[in-house]
Each structure stands twice: as structure tokens, then as C-alpha cells.
Coordinates of C-alpha atoms in Angstrom, one line a residue:
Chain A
X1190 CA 68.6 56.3 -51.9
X1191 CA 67.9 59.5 -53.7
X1192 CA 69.4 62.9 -52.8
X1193 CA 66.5 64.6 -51.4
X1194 CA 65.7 62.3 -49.7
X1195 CA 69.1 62.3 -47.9
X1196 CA 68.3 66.0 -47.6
X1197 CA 65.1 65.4 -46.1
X1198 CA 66.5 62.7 -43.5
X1199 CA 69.3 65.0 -42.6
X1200 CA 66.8 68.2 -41.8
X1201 CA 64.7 65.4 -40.2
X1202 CA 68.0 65.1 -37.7
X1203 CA 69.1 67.9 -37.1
X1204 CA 65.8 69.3 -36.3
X1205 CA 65.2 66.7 -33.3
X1206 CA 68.9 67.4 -32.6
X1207 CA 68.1 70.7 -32.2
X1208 CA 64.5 69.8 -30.1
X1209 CA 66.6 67.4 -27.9
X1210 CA 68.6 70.0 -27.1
X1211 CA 66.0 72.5 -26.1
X1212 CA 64.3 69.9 -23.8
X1213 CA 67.7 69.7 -22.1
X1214 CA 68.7 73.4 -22.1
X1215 CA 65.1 74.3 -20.7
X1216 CA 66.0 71.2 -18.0
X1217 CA 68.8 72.7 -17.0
X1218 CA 67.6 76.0 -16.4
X1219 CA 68.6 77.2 -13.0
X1220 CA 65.8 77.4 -10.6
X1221 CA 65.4 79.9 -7.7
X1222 CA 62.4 78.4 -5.7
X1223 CA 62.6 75.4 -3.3
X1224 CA 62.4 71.8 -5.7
X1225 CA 60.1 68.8 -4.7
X1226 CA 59.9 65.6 -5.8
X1227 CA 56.5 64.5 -7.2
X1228 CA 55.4 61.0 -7.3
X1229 CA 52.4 60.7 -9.7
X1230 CA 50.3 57.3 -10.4
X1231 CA 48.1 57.7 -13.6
X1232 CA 48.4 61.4 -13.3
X1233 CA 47.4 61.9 -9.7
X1234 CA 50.3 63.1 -7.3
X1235 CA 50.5 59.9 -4.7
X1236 CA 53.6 62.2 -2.8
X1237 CA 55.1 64.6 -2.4
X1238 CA 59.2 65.2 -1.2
X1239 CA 61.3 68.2 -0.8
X1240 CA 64.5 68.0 -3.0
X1241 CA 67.6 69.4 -1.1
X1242 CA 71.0 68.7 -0.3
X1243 CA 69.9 67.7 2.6
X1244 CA 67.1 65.0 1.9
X1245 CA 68.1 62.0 2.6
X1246 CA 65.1 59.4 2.6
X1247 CA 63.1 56.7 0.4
X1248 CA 59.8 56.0 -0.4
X1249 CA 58.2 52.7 -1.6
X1250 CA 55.3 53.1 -4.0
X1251 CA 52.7 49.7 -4.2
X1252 CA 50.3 48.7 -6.7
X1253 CA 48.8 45.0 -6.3
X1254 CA 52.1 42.9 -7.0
X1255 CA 54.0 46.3 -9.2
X1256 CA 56.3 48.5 -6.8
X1257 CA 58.7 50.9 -7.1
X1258 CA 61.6 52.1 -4.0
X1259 CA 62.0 55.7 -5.0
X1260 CA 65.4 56.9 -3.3
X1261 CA 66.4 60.5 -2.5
X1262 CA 69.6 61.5 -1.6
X1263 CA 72.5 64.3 -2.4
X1264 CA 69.9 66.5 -3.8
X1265 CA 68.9 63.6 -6.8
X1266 CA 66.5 61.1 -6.9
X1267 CA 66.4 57.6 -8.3
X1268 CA 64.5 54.5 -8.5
X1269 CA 66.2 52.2 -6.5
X1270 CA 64.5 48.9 -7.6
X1271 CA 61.3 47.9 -9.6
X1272 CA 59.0 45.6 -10.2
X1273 CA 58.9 45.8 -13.8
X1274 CA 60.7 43.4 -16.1
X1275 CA 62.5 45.9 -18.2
X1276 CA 64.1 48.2 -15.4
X1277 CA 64.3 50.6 -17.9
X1278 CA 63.4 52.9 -15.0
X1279 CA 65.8 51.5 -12.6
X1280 CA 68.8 52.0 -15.1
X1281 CA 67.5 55.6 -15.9
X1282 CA 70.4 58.3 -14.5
X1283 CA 69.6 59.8 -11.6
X1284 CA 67.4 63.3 -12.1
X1285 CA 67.8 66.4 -10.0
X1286 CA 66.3 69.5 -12.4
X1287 CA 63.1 71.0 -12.7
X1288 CA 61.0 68.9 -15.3
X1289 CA 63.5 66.2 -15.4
X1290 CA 61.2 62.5 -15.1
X1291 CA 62.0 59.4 -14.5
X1292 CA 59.1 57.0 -16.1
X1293 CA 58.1 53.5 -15.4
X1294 CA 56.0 52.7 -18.1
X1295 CA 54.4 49.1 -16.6
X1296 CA 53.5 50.6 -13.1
X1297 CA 52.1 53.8 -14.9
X1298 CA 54.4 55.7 -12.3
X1299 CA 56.0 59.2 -12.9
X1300 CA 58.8 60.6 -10.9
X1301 CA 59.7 64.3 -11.5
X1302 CA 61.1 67.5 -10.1
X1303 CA 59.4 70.2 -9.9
X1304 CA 60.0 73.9 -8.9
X1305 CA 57.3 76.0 -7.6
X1306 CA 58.6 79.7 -9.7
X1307 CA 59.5 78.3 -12.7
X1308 CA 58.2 80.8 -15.4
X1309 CA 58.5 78.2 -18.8
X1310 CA 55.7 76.0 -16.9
X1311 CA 56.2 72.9 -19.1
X1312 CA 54.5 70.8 -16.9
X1313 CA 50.6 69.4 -17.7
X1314 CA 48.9 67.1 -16.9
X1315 CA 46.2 65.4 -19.2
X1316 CA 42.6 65.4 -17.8
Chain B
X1013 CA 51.1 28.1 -60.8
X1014 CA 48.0 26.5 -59.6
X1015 CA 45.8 28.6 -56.9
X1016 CA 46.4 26.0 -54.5
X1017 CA 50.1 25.8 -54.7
X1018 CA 50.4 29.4 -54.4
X1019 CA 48.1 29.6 -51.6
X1020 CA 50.1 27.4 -49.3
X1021 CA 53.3 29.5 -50.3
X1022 CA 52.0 33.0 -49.1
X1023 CA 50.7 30.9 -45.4
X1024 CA 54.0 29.3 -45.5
X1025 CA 55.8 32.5 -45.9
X1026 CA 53.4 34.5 -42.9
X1027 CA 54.0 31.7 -40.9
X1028 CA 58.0 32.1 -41.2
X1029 CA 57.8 35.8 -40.9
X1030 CA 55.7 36.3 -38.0
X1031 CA 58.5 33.5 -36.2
X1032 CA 61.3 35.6 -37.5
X1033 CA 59.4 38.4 -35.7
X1034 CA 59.0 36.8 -32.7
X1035 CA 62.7 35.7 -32.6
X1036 CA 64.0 39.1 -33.2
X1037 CA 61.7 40.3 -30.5
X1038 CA 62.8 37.6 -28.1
X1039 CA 66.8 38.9 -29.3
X1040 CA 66.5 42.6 -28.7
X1041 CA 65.1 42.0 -25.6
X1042 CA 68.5 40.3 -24.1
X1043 CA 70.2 43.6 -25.7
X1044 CA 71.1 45.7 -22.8
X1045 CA 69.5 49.3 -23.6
X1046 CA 72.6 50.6 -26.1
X1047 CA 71.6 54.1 -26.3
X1048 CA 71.7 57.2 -23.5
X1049 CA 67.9 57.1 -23.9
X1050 CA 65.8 55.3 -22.1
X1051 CA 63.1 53.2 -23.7
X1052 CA 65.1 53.5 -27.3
X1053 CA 65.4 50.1 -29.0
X1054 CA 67.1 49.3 -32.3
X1055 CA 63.7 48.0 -33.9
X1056 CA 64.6 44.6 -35.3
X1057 CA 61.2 42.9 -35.9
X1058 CA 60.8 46.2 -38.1
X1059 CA 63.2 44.1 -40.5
X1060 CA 60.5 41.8 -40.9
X1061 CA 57.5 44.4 -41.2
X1062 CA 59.5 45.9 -43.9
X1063 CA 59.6 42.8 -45.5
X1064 CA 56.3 41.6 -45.6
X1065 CA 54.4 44.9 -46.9
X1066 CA 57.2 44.9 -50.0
X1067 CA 56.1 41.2 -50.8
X1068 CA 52.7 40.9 -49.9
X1069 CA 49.4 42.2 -49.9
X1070 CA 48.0 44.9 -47.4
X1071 CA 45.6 42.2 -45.7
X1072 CA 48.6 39.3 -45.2
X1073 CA 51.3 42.1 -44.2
X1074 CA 48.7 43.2 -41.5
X1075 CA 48.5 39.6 -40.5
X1076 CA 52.3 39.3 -39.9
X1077 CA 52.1 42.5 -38.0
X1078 CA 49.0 41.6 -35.7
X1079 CA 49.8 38.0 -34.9
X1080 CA 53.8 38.9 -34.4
X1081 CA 52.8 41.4 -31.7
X1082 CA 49.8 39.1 -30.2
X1083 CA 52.3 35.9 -30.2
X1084 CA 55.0 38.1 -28.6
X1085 CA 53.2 39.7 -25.9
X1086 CA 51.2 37.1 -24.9
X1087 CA 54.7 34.5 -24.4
X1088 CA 57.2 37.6 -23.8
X1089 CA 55.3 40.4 -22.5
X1090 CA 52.5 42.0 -21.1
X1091 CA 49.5 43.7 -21.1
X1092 CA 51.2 46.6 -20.4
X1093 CA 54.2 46.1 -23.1
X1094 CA 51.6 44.9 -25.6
X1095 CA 49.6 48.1 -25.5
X1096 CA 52.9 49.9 -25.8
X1097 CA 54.0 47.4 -29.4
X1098 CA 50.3 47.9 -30.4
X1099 CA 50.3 51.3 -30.7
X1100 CA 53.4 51.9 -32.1
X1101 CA 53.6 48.7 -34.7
X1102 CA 49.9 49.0 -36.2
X1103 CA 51.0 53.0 -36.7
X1104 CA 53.9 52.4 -38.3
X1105 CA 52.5 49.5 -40.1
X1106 CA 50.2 51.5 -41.4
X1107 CA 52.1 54.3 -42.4
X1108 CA 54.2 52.6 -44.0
X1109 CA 52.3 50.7 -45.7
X1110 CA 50.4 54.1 -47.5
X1111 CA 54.2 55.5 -48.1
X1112 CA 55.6 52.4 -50.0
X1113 CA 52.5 52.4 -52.1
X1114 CA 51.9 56.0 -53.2
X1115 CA 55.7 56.7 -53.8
X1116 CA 56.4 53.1 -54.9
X1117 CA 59.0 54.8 -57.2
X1118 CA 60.6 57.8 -55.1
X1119 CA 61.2 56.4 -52.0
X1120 CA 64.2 54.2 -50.7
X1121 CA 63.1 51.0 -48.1
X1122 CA 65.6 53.2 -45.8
X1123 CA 63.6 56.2 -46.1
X1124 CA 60.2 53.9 -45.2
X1125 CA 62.2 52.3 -42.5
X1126 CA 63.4 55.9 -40.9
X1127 CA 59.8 57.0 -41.4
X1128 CA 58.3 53.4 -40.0
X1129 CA 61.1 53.9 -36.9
X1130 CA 59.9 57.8 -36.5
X1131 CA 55.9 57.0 -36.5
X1132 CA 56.5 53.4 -34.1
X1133 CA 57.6 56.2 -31.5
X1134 CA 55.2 58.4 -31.9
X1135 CA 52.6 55.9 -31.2
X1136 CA 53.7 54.5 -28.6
X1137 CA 54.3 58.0 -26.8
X1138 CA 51.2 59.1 -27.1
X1139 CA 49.6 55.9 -25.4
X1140 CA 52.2 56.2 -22.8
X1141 CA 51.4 60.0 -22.1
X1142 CA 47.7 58.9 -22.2
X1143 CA 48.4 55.8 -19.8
X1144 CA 50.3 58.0 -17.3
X1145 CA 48.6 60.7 -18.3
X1146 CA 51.6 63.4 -18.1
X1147 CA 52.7 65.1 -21.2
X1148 CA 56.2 65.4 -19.4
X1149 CA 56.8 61.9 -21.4
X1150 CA 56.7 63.6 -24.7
X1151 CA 59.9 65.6 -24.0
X1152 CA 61.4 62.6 -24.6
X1153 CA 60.3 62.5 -28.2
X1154 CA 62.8 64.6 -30.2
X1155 CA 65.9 62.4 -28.0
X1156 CA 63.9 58.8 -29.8
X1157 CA 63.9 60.7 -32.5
X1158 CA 67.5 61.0 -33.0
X1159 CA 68.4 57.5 -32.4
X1160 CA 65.3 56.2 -34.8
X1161 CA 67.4 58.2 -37.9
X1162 CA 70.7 55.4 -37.7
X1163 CA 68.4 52.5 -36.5
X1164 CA 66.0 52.9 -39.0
X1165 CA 68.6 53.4 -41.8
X1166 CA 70.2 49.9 -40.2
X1167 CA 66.7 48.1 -40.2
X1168 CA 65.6 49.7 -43.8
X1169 CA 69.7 47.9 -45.0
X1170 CA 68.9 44.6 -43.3
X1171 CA 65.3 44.7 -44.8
X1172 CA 66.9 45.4 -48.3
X1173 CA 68.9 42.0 -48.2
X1174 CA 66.6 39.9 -47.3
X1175 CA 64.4 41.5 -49.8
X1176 CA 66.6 41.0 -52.6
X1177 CA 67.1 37.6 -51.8
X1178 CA 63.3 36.9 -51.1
X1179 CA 61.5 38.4 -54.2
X1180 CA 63.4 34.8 -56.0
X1181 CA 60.3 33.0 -54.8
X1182 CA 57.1 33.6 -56.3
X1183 CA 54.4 34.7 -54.2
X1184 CA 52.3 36.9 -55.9
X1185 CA 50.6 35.3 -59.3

């Protein structure tokens, strides 16, 4: 291995270091408005849940033989269990911030918070 | 060597590679998810990519790459997971490929393997966004990118043994 191209690596890392944590700083941004869970299949919002302290409830999303048991509870929400063979989803931490997803690749299923006045709208959707 | 001879070598040798593929597959899939990320995966049938485009030709390296992810999908996965391996090995295969030919001189098999490991999640995240069609997904993409540095330097090291010990047998006339 040459030297520049241990240079080049090593910008390569940092610079994703550095874009990993933007995606988490913009995450964590405090938000003021009220925070709702949004279930999406292939892009089209299936439900819709408030996110508070409060919320305490679970929601089971089907699809022919794939499903998904959404939970919500102590202001987070998680998938409980999955259909999928590589829970990847299931094992995913739970998420409580705006723009935080949980994504389960084989059902095409997105979970994610969402906050109604968040001004960095990093949220799209692909028509 | 006669044509002949050297013919049943390089089928010999696809056929071993694309079962090493398969194998390593079949192996990373019993590793529990090491990283903090989800989806991230250490790449292991990239060892045998890697290998295949340094010994053979363009048309017998795509071979190894197509039927490995065909074989796997179709006894491991699904249609799902095979879109997913699709997109992000023919990518990277390609890629590859083009960078281990036009800098045959400058470049390290680490540096291909990082850059094989970076384009393998590129791929596959743009299929996913397009499959769920969110570009949320893609914030995910500088996190993979991270963990593809250290596992694509420890694929591109493997690759580099087994290549040293492979180019012994004559393949090429």
C-alpha cells in the first residue's frame, strides 16, 4: 500500500465520520412540535401514531405472509417482531427523534418519526 | 499447455470459487450483526470477487460473480435479498474490475477492496431507497461507510493471501 493512497483512505474516513455525525447531530435536534410515528409501505403512509410519553399501544402491519408488530411505548417505538428472516429490523435500537427510521428491507416497510415544525425538512419521498 | 487442458483448469477454478462464495455467504450469515449499524456486514464473499478479477478474465470473473449471487439467493435467500446482492455485487464487480485494470500499477488490492466494499453499499442503497421509495434510507450511507474502510481493508488482506498462493497455478496461457 502506497502513501497516498493511505492518505486518500484516511480523508475517505474521516469524511463519512464526519457525515455520520451530521446525520446524527441533525437527529438529535430538539423538536418543539407534537412527534408522530409514520408507518410507510413502498412510500405510501399505511398509519399514522402520535409519539408521547404517554402512548402506549401497538400496531401490526400485514402483507400476504410478511408482517411486522410495530410497538410504541415510553415515547420510543420498536419493532417488536418480524416476518423477515434477517430481523435486522427487529434488533434495530429503539428510535424516538425526528427523522430517526427503523427499515425492514424484505417487507419494504419504513418506520419513522416525524415532527410537523421541523425547519431542516430532511424528509422525501421518491415519486 | 494444450487449449484443452487449460480450458478445464479455468472451469475447474470458477467452479471452486463461485462454492467458496457460496460458503462464505452461507458463514456470514450465522454472524450475528457485529457492528452498531444495521444492515452492515463484513463482506466475505468479496474475498472471492477480489480473487477472481486478479486471475481471470473480465467475462469468467463476471461469471463467478453472477452465478455466486444466483446460487446463493436462490438456496439462501430471496427475491428480496437477491435484488439487494445484485445491485450491490454487479456494481462493485464492476468497478472494481475498471480500477484494477487502469491503475494495474498504483493501486493496492486493499485500496480495490475499500473501494469494492464502498460502491457494494452504494448500490444496494439506492435500490433499497428506490424499493421503499424514502430517501430517509440513505442517511444511513456515511455510518456503512465507516465500517466498509476496516472490512474492506480485512477482505482486500484475506484476498491478498489467497492470491499469492493462487497465481502458482497457471490459468492464463
Amino acid at each position: 500500500m502506497k502513501k497516498k493512497e493511505i492518505i486518500v483512505i484516511g480523508i475517505l474516513f474521516l469524511v463519512s465520520l464526519i457525515g455520520a455525525l451530521g446525520v446524527k447531530t441533525i437527529q438529535n435536534k430538539e423538536t418543539l412540535g407534537q412527534k408522530e410515528v409514520l408507518i410507510k409501505h413502498e412510500g405510501k403512509i399505511i398509519k399514522r401514531i402520535p409519539l408521547t410519553e404517554q402512548t402506549n399501544t401497538s400496531y401490526r402491519f400485514e402483507n400476504g405472509e410478511a408482517y411486522n408488530v410495530i410497538e410504541v411505548s415510553n415515547g420510543e417505538v420498536h419493532i417488536h417482531e418480524a416476518s423477515c428472516r434477517d430481523q435486522i429490523c427487529v434488533n434495530h435500537p429503539p428510535i424516538s427523534k425526528n427523522g430517526e427510521v427503523i427499515v425492514c428491507l424484505p417487507n419494504k416497510l419504513v418506520v419513522e418519526v416525524h415532527s410537523e415544525t421541523e425547519a431542516v425538512e430532511i424528509d422525501s419521498i421518491v415519486e | 499447455m494444450r487449449e484443452s487442458t487449460l480450458k478445464t483448469r479455468q472451469l475447474v477454478f470458477i467452479a471452486v470459487l463461485v462454492a467458496q462464495g457460496m460458503v462464505l455467504s452461507y458463514i456470514e450469515r450465522l454472524i450475528p450483526v457485529p457492528f452498531i449499524v444495521p444492515g452492515a456486514k463484513i463482506g466475505l464473499a468479496n474475498i472471492v470477487t477480489l480473487t477472481a478479477i486478479c486471475l481471470l478474465t473480465f467475462k469468467q470473473s463476471g461469471a463467478v460473480v453472477l452465478l455466486r449471487i444466483l446460487l446463493t439467493a436462490s438456496t439462501f435467500g430471496s427475491l428480496s435479498s437477491f435484488l439487494y446482492s445484485f445491485s450491490g455485487g454487479v456494481l462493485s464487480f464492476f468497478i472494481m474490475f475498471v480500477f484494477s485494470r487502469v491503475f494495474k500499477n498504483d493501486l493496492s488490492l486493499m485500496t480495490i477492496s475499500i473501494i469494492g466494499a464502498i460502491t457494494h453499499n452504494l448500490g444496494q442503497l439506492l435500490v433499497a431507497a428506490f424499493m421503499i421509495k424514502s430517501l430517509l434510507v440513505l442517511g444511513y450511507l456515511p455510518m456503512l461507510l465507516v465500517v466498509a474502510i476496516p472490512t474492506g481493508i480485512f477482505v482486500g488482506v484475506v484476498a491478498k493471501f489467497l492470491i499469492t498462493h493462487l497465481e502458482r497455478v497457471q490459468l492464463q496461457k
